[in-house]
CSV table of C-alpha atoms and ligand atoms in Angstrom, one decimal:
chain,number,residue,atom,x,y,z
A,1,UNK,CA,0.0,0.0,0.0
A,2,UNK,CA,1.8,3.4,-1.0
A,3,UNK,CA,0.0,7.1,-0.5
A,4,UNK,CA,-1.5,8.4,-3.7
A,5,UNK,CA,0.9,10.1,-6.2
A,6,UNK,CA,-0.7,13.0,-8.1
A,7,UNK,CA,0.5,15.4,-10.9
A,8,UNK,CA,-0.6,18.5,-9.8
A,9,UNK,CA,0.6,20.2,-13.1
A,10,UNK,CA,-2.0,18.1,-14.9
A,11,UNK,CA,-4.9,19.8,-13.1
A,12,UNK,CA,-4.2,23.1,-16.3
A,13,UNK,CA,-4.2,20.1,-19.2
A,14,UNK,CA,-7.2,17.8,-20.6
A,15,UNK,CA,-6.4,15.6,-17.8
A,16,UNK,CA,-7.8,18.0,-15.1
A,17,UNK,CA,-11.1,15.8,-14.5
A,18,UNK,CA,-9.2,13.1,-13.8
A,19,UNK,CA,-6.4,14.8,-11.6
A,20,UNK,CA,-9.3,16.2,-9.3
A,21,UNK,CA,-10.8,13.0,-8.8
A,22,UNK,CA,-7.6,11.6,-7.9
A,23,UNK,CA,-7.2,14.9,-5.3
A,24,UNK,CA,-10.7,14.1,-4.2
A,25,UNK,CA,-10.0,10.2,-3.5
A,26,UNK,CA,-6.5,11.3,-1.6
A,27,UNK,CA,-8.7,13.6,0.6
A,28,UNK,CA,-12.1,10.7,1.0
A,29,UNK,CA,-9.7,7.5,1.5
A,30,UNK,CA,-6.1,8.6,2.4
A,31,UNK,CA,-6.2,12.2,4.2
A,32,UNK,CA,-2.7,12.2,3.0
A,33,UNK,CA,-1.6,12.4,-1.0
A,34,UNK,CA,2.0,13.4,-2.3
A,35,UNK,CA,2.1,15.7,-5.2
A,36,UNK,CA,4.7,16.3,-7.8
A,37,UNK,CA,5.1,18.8,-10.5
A,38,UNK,CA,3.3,21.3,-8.0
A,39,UNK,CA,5.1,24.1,-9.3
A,40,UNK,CA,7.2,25.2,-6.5
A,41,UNK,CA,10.9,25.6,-8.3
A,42,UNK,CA,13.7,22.5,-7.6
A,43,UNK,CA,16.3,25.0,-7.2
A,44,UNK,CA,14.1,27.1,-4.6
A,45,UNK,CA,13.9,23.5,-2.6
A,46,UNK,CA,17.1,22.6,-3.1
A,47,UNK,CA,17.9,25.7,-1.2
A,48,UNK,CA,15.7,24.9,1.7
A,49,UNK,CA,17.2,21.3,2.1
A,50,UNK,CA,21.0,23.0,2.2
A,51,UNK,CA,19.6,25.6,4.6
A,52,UNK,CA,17.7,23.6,7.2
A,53,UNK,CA,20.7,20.9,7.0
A,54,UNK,CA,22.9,23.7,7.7
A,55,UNK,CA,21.3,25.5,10.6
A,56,UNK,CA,20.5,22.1,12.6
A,57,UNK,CA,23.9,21.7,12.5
A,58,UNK,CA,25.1,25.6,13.3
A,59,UNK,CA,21.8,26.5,15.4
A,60,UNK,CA,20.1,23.1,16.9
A,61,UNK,CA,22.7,20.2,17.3
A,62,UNK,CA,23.9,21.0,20.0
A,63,UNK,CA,20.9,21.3,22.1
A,64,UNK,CA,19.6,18.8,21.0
A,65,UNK,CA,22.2,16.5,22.4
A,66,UNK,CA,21.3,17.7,25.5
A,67,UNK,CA,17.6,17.8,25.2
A,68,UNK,CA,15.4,15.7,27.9
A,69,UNK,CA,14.6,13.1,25.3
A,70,UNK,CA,18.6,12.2,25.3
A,71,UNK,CA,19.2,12.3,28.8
A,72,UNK,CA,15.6,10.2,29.5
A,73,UNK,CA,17.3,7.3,26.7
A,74,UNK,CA,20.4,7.7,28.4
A,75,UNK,CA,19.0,6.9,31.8
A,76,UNK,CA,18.9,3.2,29.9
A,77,UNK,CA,15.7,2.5,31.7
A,78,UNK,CA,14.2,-0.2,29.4
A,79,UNK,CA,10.9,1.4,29.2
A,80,UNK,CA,9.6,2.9,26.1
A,81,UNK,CA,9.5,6.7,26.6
A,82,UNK,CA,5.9,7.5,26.3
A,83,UNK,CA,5.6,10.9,27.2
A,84,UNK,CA,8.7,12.4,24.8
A,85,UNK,CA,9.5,12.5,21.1
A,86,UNK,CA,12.5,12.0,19.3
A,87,UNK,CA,12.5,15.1,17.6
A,88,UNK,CA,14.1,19.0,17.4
A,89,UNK,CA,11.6,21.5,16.2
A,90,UNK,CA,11.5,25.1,15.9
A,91,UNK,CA,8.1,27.3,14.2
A,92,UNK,CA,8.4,29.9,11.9
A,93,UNK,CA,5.2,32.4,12.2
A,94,UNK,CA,5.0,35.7,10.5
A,95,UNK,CA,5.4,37.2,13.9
A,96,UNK,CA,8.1,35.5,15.6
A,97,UNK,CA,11.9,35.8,15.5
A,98,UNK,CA,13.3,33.8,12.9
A,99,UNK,CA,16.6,32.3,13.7
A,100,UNK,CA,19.5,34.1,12.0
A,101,UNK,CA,22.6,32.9,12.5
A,102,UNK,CA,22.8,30.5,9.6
A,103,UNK,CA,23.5,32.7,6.5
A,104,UNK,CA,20.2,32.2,3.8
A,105,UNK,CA,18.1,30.8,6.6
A,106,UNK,CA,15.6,33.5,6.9
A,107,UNK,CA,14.8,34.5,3.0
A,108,UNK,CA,14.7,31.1,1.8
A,109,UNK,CA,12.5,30.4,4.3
A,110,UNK,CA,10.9,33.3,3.5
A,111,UNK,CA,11.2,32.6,-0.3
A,112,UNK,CA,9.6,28.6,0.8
A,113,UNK,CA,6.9,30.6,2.8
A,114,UNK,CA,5.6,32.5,-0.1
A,115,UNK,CA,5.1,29.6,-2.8
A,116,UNK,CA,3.6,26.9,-0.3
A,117,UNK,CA,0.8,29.1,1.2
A,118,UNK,CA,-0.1,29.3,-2.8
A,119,UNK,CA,0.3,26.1,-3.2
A,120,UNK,CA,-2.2,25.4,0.0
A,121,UNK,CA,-4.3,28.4,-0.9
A,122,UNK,CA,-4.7,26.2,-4.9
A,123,UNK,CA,-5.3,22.6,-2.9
A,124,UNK,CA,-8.4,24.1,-0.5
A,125,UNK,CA,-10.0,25.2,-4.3
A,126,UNK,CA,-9.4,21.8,-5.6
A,127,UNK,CA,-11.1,21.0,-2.1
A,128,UNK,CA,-14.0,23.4,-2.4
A,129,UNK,CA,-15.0,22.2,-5.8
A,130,UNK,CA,-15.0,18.6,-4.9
A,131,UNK,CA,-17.0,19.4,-2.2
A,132,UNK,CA,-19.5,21.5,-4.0
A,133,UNK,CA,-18.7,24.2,-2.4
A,134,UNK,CA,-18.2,28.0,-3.7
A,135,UNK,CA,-14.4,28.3,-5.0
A,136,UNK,CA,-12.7,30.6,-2.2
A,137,UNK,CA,-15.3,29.3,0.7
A,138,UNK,CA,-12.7,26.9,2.8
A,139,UNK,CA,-9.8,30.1,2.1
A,140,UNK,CA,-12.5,32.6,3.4
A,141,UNK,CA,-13.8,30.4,6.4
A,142,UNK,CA,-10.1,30.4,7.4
A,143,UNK,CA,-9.1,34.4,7.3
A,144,UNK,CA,-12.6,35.4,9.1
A,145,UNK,CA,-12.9,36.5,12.7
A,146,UNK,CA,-13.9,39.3,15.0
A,147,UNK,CA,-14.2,42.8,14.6
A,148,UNK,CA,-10.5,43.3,16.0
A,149,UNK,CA,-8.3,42.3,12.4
A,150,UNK,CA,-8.2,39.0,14.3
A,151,UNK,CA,-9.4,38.1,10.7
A,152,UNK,CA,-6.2,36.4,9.1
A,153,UNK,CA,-5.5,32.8,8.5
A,154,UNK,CA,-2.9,31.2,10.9
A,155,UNK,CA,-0.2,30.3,8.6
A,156,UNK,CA,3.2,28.6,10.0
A,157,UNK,CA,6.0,26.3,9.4
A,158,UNK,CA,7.6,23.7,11.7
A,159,UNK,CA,11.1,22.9,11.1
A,160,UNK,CA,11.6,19.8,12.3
A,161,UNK,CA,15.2,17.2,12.4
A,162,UNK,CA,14.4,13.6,13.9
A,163,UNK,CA,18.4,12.6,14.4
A,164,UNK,CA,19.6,9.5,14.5
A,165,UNK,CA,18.2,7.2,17.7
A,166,UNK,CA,20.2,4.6,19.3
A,167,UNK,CA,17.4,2.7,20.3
A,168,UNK,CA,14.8,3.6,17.9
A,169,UNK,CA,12.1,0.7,19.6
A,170,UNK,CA,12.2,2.9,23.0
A,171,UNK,CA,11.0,6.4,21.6
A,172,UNK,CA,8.9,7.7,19.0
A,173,UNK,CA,10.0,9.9,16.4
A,174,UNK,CA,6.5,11.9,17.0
A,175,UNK,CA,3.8,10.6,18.2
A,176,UNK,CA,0.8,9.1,16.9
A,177,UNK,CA,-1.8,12.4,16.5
A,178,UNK,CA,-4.3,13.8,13.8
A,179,UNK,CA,-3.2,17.5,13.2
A,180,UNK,CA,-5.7,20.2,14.8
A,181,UNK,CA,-5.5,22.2,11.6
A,182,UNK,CA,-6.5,22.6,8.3
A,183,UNK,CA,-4.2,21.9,5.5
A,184,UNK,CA,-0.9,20.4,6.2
A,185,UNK,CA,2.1,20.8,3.6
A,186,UNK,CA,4.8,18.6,4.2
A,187,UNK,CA,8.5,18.7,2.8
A,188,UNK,CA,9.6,15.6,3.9
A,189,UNK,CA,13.2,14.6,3.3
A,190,UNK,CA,14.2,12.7,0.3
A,191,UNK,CA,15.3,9.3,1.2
A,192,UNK,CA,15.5,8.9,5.2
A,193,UNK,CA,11.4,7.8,5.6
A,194,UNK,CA,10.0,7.5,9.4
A,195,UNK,CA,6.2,8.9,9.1
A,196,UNK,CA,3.6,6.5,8.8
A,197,UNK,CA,0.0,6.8,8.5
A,198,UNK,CA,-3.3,4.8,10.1
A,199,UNK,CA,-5.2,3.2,7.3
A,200,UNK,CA,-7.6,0.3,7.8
A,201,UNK,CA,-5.9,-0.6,11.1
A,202,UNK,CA,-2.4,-0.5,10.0
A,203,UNK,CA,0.8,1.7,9.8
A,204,UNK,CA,1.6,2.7,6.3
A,205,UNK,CA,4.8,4.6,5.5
A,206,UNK,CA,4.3,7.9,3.8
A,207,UNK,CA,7.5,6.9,1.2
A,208,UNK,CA,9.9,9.7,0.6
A,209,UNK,CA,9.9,10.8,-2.8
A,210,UNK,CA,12.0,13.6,-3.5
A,211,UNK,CA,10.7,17.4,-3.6
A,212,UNK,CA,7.1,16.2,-3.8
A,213,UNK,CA,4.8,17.9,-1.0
A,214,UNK,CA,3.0,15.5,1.2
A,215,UNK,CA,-0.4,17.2,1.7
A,216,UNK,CA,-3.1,16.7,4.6
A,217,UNK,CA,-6.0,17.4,6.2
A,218,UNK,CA,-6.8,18.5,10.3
A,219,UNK,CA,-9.5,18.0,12.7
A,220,UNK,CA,-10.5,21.5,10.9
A,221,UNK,CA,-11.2,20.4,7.3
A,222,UNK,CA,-12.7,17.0,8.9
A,223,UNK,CA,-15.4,19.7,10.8
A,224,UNK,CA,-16.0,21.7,7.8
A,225,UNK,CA,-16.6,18.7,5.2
A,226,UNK,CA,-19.1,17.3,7.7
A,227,UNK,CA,-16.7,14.3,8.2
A,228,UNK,CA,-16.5,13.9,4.2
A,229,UNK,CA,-12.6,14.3,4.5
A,230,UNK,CA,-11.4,13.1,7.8
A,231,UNK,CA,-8.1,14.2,9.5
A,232,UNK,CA,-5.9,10.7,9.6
A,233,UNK,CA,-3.6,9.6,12.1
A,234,UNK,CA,-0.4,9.5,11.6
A,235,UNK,CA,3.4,9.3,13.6
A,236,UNK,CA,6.6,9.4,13.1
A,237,UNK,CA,9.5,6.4,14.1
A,238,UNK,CA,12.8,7.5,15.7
A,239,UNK,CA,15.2,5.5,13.1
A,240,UNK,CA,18.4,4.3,13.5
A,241,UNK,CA,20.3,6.2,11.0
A,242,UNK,CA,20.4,9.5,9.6
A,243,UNK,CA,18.9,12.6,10.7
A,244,UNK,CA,15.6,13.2,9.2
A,245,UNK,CA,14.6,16.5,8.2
A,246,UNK,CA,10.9,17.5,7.6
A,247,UNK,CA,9.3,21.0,6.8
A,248,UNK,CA,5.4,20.7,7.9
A,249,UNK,CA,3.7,24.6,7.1
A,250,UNK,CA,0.0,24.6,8.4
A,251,UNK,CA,-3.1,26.4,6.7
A,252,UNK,CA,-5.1,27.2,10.0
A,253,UNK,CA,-8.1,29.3,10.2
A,254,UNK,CA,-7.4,32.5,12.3
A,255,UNK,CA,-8.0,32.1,15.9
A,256,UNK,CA,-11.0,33.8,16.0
A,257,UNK,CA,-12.6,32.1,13.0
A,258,UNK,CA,-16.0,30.3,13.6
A,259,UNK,CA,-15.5,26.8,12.1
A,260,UNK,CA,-18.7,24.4,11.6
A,261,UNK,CA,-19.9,22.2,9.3
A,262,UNK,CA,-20.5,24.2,5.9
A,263,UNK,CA,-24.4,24.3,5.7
A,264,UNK,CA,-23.9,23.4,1.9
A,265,UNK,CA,-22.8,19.6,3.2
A,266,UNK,CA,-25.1,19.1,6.2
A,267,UNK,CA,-28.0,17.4,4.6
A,268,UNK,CA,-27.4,14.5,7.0
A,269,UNK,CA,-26.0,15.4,10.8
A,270,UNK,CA,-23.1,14.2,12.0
A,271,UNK,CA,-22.4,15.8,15.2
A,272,UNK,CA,-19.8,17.8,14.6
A,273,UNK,CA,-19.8,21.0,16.5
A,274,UNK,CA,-19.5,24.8,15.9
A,275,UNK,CA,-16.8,26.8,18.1
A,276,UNK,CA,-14.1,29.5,17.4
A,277,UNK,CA,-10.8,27.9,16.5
A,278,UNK,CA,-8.7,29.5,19.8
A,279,UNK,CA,-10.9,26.9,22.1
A,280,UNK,CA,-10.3,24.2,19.8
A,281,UNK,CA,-6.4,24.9,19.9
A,282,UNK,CA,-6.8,25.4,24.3
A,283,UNK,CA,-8.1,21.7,24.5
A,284,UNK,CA,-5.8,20.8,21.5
A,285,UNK,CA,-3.0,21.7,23.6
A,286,UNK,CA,-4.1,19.5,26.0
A,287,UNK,CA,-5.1,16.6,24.4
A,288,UNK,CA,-3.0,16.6,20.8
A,289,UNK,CA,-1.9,12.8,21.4
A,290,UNK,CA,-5.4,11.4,22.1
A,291,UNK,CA,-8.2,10.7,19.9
A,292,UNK,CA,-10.0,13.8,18.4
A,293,UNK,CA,-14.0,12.8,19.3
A,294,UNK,CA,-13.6,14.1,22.9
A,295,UNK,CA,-11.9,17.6,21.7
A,296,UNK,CA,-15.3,18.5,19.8
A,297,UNK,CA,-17.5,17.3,22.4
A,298,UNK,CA,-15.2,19.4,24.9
A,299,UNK,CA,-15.4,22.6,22.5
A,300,UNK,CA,-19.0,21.7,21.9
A,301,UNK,CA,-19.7,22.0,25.8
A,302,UNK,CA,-17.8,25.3,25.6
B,1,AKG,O1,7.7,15.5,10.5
B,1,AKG,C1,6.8,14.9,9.9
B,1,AKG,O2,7.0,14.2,8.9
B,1,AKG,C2,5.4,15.0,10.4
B,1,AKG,C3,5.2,16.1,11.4
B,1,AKG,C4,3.8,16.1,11.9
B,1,AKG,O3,3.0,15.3,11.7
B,1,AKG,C5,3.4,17.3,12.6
B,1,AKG,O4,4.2,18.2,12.9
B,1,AKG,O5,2.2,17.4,12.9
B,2,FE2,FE1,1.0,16.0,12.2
């Protein structure tokens, strides 16, 4: 079993019937697809790879080697580490501080930034018209909000290294969890694999394939489809060798956005509730690693 391989450049040819439906059955059966030919330049990604390798090494190594996830394995207790991942990680938002001392770190970035919220903003209208919805509505659910300019999409990027583990079976890479957002874009690394996904009861890996972006959907998109496109587990394995580099940017809506079910799709009720998107994320924070049901009966009660 392999995740769904789709030519997003097709989608402008006379195969675009065809390359929607195969968008549509990655979002129904998967909640995970790869894409290729998704029009975000090599030599832009080849930069990224060079830079993140680069500032892991310059800005993160060294820390990490004396994060609490080391010293716990070090310990040599023979208990698997339940409560810890295997992981370094560091979030780029448009108003944080962005790390600086590896040289081309921050405009690359910057540069990556730019072409993948396209590239989300282009899958949520393949979404839209799939689900029979008006083209712009999941883009325009997402940047809405109060009356305070608390109106714009939450859009981020989590650089993330899983290094080398020298007892992979004690620790997990990241743990098992369905992301809390809406769409996930995912630059994986090119040949050092680790993330699986939950389908039918087993763990399927999410194969590297060079420069494609691995694309999928939150707890978010799951609400608004009215369950049509559920958010999928998934985890990442702590392996053995090589350091694993992976560059996950999340479409959110705005914390103040008013996520529910689109009326459009709610000809049968599923249960899903209606609440802003800052509750969801304050149980969220709580509760990523468990199952989603009880976060939207907990924001439901809110
Ligand atoms: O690093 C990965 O491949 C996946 C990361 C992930 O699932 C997450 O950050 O939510
Ligand atoms: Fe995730």
């Amino acid at each position: 079993m392999a995740i769904p391989v789709i030519d997003f450049s097709k989608l402008s040819s006379e195969e675009r019937a065809k390359t929607l439906a195969q968008i549509a059955n990655g979002c129904e059966e998967w909640g995970f697809f790869q894409l290729v030919n998704h029009g975000i330049p090599e030599e832009l990604l080849e930069r990224v790879k060079r830079v993140c390798n680069e500032f892991y090494k310059l800005e993160r190594e060294e820390n990490f080697n004396k994060s609490a996830s080391v010293e716990l394995l070090n310990e040599g207790d023979d208990e698997k580490l339940e409560n810890v991942d295997w992981e370094d990680v560091i979030t780029l938002l448009d108003d944080n501080e962005w790390p600086s001392n590896t040289p081309d770190f921050k405009e690359t970035m910057a540069d990556y930034l730019a072409e993948v919220k396209k590239l989300a903003e282009k899958v949520m209208e393949v979404m839209d018209e799939k689900l029979g919805l008006p083209k712009g509505y999941i883009k325009s659910a997402f940047n809405s909000g109060d009356n305070n300019n608390n109106n714009k999409a939450h859009f981020g990027t989590k650089v993330s290294h899983y290094p080398p583990c020298p007892q992979p079976e004690q620790v997990n890479g990241l743990r098992a969890h369905t992301d809390a957002g809406g769409v996930i874009l995912l630059f994986q690394d090119d040949t050092i694999g680790g993330l699986q996904i939950l389908k039918g009861g087993e763990w399927v890996d999410v194969q590297p394939l060079p420069n494609a972006i691995v694309i999928n959907t939150g707890d978010q998109i799951e609400v608004l489809s009215n369950g049509k496109y559920k958010s999928v587990w998934h985890r990442v394995l702590a392996m053995p060798d090589g350091n694993r580099r992976s560059i996950a940017s999340f479409y959110n809506p705005s914390l103040a956005a008013t996520i529910a079910p689109a009326p459009q799709l709610v000809e049968q009720a599923r249960g899903y509730p209606k609440f802003v998107f800052g509750d969801y994320m304050s149980v969220y924070a709580e509760q990523k690693f468990r199952p989603k049901e009880p976060r939207f009966e907990a924001v439901k009660a809110m």
